[in-house]
Every structure is written in structure tokens, then in C-alpha cells.
Coordinates of C-alpha atoms and ligand atoms in Angstrom, one line a residue:
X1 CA 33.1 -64.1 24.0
X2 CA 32.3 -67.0 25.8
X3 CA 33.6 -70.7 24.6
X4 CA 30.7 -73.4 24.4
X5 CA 30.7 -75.9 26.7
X6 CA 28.8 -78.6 27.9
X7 CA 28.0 -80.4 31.0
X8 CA 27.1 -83.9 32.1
X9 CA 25.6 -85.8 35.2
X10 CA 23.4 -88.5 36.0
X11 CA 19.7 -88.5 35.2
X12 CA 19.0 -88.0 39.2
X13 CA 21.3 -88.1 42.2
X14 CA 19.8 -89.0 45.2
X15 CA 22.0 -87.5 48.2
X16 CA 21.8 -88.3 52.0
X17 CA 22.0 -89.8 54.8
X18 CA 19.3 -93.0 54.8
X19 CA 18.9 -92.9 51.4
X20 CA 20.2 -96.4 50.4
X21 CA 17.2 -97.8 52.5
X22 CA 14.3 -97.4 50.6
X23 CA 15.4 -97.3 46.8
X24 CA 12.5 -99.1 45.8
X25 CA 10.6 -95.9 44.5
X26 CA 13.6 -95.9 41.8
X27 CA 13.9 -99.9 41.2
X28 CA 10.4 -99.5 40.2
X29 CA 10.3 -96.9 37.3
X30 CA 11.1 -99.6 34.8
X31 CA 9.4 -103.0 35.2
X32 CA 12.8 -104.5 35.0
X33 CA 12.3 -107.8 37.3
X34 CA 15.7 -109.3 37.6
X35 CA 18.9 -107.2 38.5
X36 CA 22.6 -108.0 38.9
X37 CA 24.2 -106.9 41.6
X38 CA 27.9 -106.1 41.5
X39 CA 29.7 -105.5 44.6
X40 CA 32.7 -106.6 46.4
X41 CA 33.4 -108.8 48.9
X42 CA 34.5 -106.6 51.8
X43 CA 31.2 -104.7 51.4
X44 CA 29.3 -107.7 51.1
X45 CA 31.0 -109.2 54.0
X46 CA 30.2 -105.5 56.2
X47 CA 26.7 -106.3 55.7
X48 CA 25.5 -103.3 53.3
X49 CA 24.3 -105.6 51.0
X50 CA 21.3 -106.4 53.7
X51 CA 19.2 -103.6 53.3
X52 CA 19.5 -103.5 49.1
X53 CA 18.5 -107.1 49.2
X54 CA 15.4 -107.0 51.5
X55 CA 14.2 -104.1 49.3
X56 CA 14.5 -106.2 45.9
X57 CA 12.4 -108.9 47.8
X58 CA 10.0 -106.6 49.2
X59 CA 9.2 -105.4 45.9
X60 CA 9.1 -108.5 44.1
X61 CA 12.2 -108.2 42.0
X62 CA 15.1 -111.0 41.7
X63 CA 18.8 -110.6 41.7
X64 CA 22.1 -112.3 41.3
X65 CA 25.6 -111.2 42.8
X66 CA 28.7 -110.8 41.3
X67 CA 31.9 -110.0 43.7
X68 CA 34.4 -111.3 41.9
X69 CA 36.4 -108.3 40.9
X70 CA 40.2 -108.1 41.7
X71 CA 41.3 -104.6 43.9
X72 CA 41.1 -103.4 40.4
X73 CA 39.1 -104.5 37.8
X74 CA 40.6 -106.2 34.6
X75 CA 38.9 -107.2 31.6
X76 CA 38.5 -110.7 32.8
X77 CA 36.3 -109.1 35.7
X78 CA 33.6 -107.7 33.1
X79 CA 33.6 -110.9 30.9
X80 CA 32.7 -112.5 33.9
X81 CA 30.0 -110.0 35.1
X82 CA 28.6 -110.1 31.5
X83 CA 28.0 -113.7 31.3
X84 CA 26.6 -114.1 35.2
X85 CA 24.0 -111.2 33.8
X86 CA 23.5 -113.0 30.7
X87 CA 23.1 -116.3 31.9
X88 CA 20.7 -115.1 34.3
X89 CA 18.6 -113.4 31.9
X90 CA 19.4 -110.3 34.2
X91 CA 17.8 -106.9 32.8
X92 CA 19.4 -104.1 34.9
X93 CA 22.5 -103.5 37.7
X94 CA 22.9 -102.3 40.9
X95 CA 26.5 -101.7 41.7
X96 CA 27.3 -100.9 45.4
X97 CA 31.0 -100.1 46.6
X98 CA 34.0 -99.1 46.2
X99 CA 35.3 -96.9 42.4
X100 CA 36.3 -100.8 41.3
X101 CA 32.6 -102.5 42.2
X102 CA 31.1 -98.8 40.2
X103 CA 32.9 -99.2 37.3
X104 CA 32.9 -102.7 36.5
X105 CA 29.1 -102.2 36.7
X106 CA 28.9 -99.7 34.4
X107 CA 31.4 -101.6 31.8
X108 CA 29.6 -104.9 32.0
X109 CA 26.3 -102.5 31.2
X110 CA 28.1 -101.3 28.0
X111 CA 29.1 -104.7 26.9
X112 CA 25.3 -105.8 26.9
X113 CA 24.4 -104.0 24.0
X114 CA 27.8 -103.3 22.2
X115 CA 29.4 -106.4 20.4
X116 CA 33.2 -107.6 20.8
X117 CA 35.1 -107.0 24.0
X118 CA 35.7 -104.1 26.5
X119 CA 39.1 -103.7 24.7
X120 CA 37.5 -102.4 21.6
X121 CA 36.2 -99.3 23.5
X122 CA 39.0 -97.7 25.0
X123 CA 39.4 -94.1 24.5
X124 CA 37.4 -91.3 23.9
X125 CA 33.5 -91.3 22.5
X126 CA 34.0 -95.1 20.9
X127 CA 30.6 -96.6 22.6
X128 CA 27.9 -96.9 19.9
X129 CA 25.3 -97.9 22.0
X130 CA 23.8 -97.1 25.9
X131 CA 24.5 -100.0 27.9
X132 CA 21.5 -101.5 30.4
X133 CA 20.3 -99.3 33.3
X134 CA 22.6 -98.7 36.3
X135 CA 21.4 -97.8 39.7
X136 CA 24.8 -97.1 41.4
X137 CA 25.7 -96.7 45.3
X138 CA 29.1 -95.6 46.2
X139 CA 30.2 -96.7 49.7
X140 CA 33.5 -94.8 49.4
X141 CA 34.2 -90.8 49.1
X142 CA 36.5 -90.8 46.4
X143 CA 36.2 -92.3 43.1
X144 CA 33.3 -90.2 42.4
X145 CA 32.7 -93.0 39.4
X146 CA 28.7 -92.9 40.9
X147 CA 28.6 -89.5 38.3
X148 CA 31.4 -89.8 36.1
X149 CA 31.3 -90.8 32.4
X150 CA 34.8 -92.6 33.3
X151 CA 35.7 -96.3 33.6
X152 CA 39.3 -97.7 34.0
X153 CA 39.6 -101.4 33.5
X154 CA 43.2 -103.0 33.1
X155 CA 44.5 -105.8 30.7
X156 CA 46.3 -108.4 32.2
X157 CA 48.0 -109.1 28.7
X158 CA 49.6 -105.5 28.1
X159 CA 49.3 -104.4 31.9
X160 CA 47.6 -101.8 30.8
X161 CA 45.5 -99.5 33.0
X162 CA 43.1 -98.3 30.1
X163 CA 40.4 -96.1 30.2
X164 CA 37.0 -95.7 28.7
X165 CA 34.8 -92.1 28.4
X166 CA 31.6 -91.7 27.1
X167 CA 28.2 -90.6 28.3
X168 CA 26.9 -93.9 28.3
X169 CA 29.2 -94.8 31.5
X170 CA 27.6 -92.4 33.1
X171 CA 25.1 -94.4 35.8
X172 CA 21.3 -93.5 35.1
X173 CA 20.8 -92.9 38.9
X174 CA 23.5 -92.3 41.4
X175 CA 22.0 -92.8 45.1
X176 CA 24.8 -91.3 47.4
X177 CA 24.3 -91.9 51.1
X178 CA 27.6 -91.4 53.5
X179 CA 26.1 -94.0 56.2
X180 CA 27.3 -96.1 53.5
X181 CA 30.8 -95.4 54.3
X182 CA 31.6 -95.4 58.0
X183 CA 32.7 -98.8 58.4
X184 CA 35.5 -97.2 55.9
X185 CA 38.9 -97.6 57.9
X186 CA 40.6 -94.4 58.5
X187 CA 43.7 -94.8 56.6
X188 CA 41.3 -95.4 52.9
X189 CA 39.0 -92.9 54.3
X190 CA 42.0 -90.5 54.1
X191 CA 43.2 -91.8 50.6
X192 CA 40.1 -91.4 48.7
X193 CA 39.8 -88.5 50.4
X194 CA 42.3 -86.7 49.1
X195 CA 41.3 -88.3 45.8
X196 CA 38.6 -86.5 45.7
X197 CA 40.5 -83.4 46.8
X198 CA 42.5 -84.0 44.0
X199 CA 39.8 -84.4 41.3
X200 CA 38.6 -81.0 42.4
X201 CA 41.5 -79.4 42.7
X202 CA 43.1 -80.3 39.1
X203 CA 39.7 -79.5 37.8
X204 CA 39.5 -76.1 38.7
X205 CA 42.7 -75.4 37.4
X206 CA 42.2 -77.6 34.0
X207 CA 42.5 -76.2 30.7
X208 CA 39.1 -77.8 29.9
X209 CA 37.4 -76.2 32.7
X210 CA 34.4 -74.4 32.3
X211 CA 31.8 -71.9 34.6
X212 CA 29.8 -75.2 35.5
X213 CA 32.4 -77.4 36.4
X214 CA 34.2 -74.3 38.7
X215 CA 31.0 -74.4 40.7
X216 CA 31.2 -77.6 42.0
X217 CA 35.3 -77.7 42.1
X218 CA 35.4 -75.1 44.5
X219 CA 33.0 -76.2 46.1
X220 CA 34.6 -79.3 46.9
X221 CA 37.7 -78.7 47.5
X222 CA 35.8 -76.4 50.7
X223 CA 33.8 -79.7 52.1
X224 CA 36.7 -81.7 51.6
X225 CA 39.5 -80.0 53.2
X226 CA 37.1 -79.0 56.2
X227 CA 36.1 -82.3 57.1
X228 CA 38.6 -85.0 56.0
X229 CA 40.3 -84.5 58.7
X230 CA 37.5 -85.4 61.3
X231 CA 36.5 -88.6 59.6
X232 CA 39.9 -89.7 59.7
X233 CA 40.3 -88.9 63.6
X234 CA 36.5 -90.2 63.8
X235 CA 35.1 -92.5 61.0
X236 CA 31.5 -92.0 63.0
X237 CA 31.1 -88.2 62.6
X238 CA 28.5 -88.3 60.5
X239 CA 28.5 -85.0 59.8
X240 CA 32.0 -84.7 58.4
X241 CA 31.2 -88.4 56.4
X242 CA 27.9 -86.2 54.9
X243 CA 30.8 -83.4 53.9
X244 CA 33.1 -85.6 52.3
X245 CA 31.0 -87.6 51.0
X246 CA 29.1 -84.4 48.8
X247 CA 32.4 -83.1 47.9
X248 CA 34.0 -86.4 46.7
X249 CA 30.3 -86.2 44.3
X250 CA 31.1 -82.9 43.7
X251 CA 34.6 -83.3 42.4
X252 CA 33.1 -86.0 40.4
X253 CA 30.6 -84.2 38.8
X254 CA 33.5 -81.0 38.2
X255 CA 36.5 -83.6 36.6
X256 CA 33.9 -85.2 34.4
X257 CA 33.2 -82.5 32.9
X258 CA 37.1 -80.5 33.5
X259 CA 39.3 -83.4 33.5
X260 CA 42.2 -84.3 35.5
X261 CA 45.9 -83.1 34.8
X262 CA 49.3 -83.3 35.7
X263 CA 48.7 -85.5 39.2
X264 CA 46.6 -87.9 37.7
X265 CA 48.6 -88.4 34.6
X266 CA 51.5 -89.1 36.9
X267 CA 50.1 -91.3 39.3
X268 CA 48.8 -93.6 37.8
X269 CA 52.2 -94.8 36.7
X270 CA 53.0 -95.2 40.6
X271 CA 49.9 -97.7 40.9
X272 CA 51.0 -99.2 37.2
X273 CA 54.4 -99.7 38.2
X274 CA 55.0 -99.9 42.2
X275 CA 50.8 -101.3 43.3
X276 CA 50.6 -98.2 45.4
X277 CA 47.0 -97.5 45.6
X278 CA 45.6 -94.2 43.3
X279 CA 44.5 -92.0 46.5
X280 CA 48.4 -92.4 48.3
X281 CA 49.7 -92.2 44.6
X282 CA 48.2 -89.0 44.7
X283 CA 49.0 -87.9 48.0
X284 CA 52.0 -88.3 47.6
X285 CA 52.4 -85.9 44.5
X286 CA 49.8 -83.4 44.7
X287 CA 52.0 -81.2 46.9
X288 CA 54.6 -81.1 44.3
X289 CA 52.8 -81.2 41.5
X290 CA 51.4 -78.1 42.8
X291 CA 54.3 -76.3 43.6
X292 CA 55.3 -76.6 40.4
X293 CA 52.1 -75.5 38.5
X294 CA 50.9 -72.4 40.5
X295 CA 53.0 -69.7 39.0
X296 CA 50.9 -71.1 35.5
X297 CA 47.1 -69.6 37.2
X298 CA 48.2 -67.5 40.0
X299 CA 44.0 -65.9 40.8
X300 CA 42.6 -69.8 40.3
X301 CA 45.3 -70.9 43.1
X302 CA 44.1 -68.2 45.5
X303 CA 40.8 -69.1 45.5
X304 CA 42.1 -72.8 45.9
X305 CA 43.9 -71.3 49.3
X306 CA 40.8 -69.5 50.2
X307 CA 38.5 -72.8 49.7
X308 CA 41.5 -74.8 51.8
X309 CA 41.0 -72.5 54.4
X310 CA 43.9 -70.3 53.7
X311 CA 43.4 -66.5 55.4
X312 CA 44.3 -64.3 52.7
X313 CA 45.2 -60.7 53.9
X314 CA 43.6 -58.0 51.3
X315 CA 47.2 -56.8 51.5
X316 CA 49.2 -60.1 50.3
X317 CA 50.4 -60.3 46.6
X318 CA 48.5 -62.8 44.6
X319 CA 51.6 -64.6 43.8
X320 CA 52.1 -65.1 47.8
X321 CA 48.6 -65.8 48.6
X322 CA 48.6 -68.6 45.2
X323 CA 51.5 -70.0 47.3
X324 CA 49.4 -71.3 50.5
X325 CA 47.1 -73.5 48.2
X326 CA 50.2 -75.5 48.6
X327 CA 51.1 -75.5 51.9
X328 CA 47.7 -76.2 53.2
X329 CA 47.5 -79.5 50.9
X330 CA 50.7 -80.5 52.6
X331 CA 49.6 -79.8 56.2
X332 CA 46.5 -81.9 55.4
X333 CA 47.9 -85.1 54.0
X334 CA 50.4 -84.1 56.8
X335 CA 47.7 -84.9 59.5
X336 CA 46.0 -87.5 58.2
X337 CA 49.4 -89.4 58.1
X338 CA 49.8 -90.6 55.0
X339 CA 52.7 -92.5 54.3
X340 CA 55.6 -91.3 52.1
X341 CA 56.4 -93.4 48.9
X342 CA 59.5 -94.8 51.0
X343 CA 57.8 -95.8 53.5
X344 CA 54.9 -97.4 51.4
X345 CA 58.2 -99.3 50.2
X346 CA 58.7 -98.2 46.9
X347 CA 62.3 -99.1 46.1
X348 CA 64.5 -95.8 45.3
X349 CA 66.6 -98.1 42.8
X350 CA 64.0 -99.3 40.7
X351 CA 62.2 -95.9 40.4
X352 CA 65.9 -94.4 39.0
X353 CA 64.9 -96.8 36.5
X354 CA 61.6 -96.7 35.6
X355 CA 61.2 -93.0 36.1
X356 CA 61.9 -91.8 32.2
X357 CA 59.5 -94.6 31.2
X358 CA 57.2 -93.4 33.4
X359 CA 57.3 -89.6 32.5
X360 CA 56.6 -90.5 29.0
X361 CA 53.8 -92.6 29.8
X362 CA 52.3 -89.9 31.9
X363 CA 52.7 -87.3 29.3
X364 CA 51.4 -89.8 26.3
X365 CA 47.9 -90.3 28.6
X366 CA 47.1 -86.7 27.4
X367 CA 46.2 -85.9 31.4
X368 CA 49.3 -83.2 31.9
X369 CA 48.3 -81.3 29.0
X370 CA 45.7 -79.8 30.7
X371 CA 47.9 -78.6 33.7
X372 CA 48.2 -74.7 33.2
X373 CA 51.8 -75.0 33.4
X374 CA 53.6 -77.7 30.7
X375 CA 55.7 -80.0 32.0
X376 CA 58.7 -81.5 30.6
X377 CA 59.9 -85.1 31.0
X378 CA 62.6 -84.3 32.9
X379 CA 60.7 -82.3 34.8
X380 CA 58.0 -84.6 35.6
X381 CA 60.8 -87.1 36.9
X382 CA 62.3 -84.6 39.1
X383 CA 58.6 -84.0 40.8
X384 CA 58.7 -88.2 41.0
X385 CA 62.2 -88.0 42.9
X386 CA 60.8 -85.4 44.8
X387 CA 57.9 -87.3 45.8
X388 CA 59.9 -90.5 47.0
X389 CA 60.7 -88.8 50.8
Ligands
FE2_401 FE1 41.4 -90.1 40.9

């Protein structure tokens, strides 16, 4: 008998090229008149602000910018989001950028209509209320946080990377147009990349997938890992931008509803403890990490080959076939030339040390547990030894 299950996305997505021109048809189904804008300042200073704020003018709405959010954003970030909105007598946001700009949006949203602070909220289901409308425009292929219900702020005080789920962070409309990100360099357009490769890839094989999510996994890990390679070699293609830019969506829309697993729960001890950024974090696991998990869902690691473009001869065991899923991941991050842990300078001495600290932590975040193959402590600091070259 079939489990129940259940699936989330945004109210409407809006996908294509162009379609961050025009979004006055959408500011104008509420009669909202004043809007905060949260963004950063790299986007802001590559001009794709221009078009969003000719379009509030043209259609006689009002707005106020916040870009102050640090590379990632802490709880200070969302204090000071809430109070430029408040003070501004602000009714709705626009976020436009990268995972960071997105998700500080949709926590400063929250915080208009829940009491307390952002701290309160961590976990699981804990946000009483929906938060103000978001409009939200990614202008990186990655995060997916445009159609996640998923927001990771950190605490300065604890160091903390926490993170926040509920419906209510997931943004009312998600408007997802790749022009948005070819002024992405290659090196980040290769990182979120295969952060997105990695969202779909740990959600097909979740425990907590289900028929839904599978759909657009798959799906994604096929767009991804047939065009990454050409937007790194040419951030102009369009066409390969259009690709990776649906299947980072994709993978969104397939982990938050599947989860994440053992790569996630691991890497984000890497950024935590060493400031390597989430996508390298993850490139430079999701090889090994894979390695070690396929014999736990041989058939659902097939069809990962097959989507990565892996010929599978009708005569090949499934066990052998399984194994390419992980070879063709490592050819890829191979050719988009991302660097190895070493030689992003983590130092080998300090991860000797940190690395039992860090296996619990990974395990404690709940994220390995829905790998389909359990991994002990010491296993999970062999794969981050293994990862160091
Ligand atoms: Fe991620």
C-alpha cells in the first residue's frame, strides 16, 4: 500500500527567460503600495536591480532597499531588515539574489507577524503565523530557496548555522528567469551548480522521498549534469543558463519536499568550521559520500547514472551500473575545476582535530539519517579525510 505523502511549492512559479522584466502583473494582485526590497550588494552593483525598480515606479508603488546582509545571513541581518520594513511602514518584499538575499527575505517576512526573535523559530513546524507576502527572484542556480520552505540564518553568539522549516518560508511567488544569472562568474556558477546537483541527487535517494518529489529529482539531476558544464566554459549560453537554472528549481522543489542527507549533513560543518563555501563543501564530498551509500539503493543509483548520462548496457549488473553514478559526479566536478579542500586551504592539522566534533554534529543535524546507507562516526570522518586531497 502506498505511504501518504504530501507536497509543497509556491503559489505560482514564473519560469523564463525575460521574465523578471515585467512583474508588474504580479506586484499588482494585492494593493500593497510600499515594498522592501532585499538584495545584496554585488547584485545591486551588476545593475539587476534597474529593471525591478523602474517597474515599481511605473506602477505607482514605493520601495526601500536593504543590502546589508553578510555572505551569510545572521540573525543581526533580519533584525535589521525587520526594522528598515517596519520603519518604513513597508507591506510586502521582493527579494532578488543570491540563497543569502532569498532567505533573509523570507525570515524578515516571518518576523512581521510572529513575536520575539528569529531564534525562537528554529526547527521544525514552530512558525505560528504566515509572514508578509514575498515575491522572490533568484539570480543564482543553486540554493533553490525561491521554492523551498527552508531558511538557514546563523547566530553570531553560538556560531550556530540554524535552520528554520515551515510552509510559511515558502515565497508566495517565485519568478525564475536565468538572464538573471549570466553575470554569475564561472567558478560560483559551478558551485551552486553542483549544489543543486546535490539537492537532487540526495533527494532521490532520501528516505523521505516520495513519487512527487522523484519526478522532479530526476529530472534535475538530467538538466543539471547536461549543461553545467557549458555555463562554466560559457557563462553566456543561454541555453545551458535556462537548463541549470530549471534544474537548480527543480531540485528545490524535490529536497523540499525529500530532504537532504548524508552530504548536506556533513558539509555544512566544512562551511561552520573551515568558511569554505556550501556548493565546494559539497563538491568536495558528494563523490565520496556516494561511494559509500550506493550499495544501500542499488536500482535508485542506476537511474542516477542513467540521468548523469551514464550508458548502461542491458547486460551490466545493477550493482556495476549503480557504480557509474559515482564516477560521472567525479568527472564533472573534475571538469568544472573545482578545487580540492587542500587547495581551498583547509589545514590537514586542524581537521585531525575537529573532525570527531564534526561527525557528531553532522549526525545530531538529523540530515544523514535519511541516507539509505547509516553511517557511523568514524565512518563519516574517514569520508572527511578522504575528501581533504
Ligand atoms: Fe545545499
Amino acid at each position: 500500500m502506498q505511504t501518504i505523502w504530501k507536497f509543497l511549492t509556491p503559489r505560482q512559479i514564473i519560469f523564463g527567460s525575460g521574465s523578471s522584466n515585467d512583474i508588474g502583473p504580479f506586484i499588482n494582485e494585492t494593493d500593497a503600495k510600499k515594498y522592501l526590497i532585499v538584495t545584496g550588494k554585488v547584485v545591486r552593483s551588476a545593475g539587476l536591480l534597474i529593471s525591478l525598480e523602474k517597474t515599481l515606479s511605473d506602477n505607482n508603488k514605493s520601495f526601500v532597499i536593504y543590502d546589508g546582509i553578510e555572505s551569510e545571513p545572521v540573525v543581526e541581518n533580519v533584525r535589521a531588515g525587520l526594522k528598515v520594513f517596519n520603519e518604513n511602514y513597508c507591506e510586502e518584499i521582493i527579494a532578488l539574489g543570491g540563497g543569502s538575499p532569498l532567505d533573509t527575505a523570507k525570515l524578515i517576512s516571518i518576523m512581521v507577524t510572529n513575536d520575539g526573535t528569529i531564534t525562537d523559530y528554529r526547527g521544525v513546524d514552530k512558525i505560528p503565523n504566515k509572514g508578509v507576502r514575498v515575491i522572490a527572484l533568484p539570480t543564482t542556480a543553486g540554493t533553490g530557496s525561491e521554492v523551498t520552505r527552508y531558511a538557514a540564518v546563523i547566530d553570531k553568539k553560538t556560531s550556530e548555522k540554524m535552520l528554520l522549516t515551515s510552509p510559511y518560508l515558502i515565497a508566495d511567488t517565485a519568478i525564475v528567469d536565468p538572464v538573471l544569472t549570466v553575470t554569475c562568474p564561472g567558478l560560483l556558477s559551478a558551485a551552486t551548480g553542483i549544489d543543486a546537483l546535490t539537492h537532487a541527487i540526495e533527494a532521490y535517494v532520501s528516505a523521505k522521498a516520495n513519487p512527487a518529489s522523484d519526478i522532479f529529482a530526476i529530472k534535475a539531476i538530467e538538466l543539471i549534469s547536461a549543461s553545467l558544464r557549458d555555463v562554466f566554459s560559457d557563462g553566456k549560453d543561454l541555453g545551458a543558463r535556462e537548463n541549470v537554472m530549471l534544474g537548480s528549481m527543480y531540485a528545490g522543489i524535490a529536497f523540499s519536499n525529500a530532504s537532504v542527507a548524508l552530504v548536506h549533513g556533513m558539509s555544512r560543518l566544512i562551511g561552520g568550521f573551515f568558511g569554505i563555501g556550501h556548493g565546494l563543501s559539497n563538491a568536495a564530498l558528494l563523490g565520496n559520500v556516494m561511494e559509500f551509500s550506493y550499495l544501500g539503493n542499488i536500482l535508485r543509483y542506476k537511474e542516477i547514472a542513467k540521468a548523469l548520462g551514464k550508458k548502461i548496457d542491458g547486460h551490466m549488473a545493477d550493482e556495476q551500473a549503480a557504480k557509474l553514478s559515482v564516477e560521472a559526479v567525479r568527472e564533472l566536478i573534475s571538469d568544472l575545476k573545482i578545487p580540492s579542500l587542500k587547495e581551498m586551504g583547509v589545514d590537514k592539522k586542524k581537521l585531525s582535530g575537529v573532525a570527531a566534533g564534526m561527525a557528531e554534529a553532522a549526525i545530531a543535524s538529523g540530515s544523514p539519517g535519511n541516507n539509505p546507507k547509516a553511517a557511523t562516526k568514524e565512518e563519516i570522518m574517514e569520508i572527511y579525510f578522504k575528501s581533504y586531497e
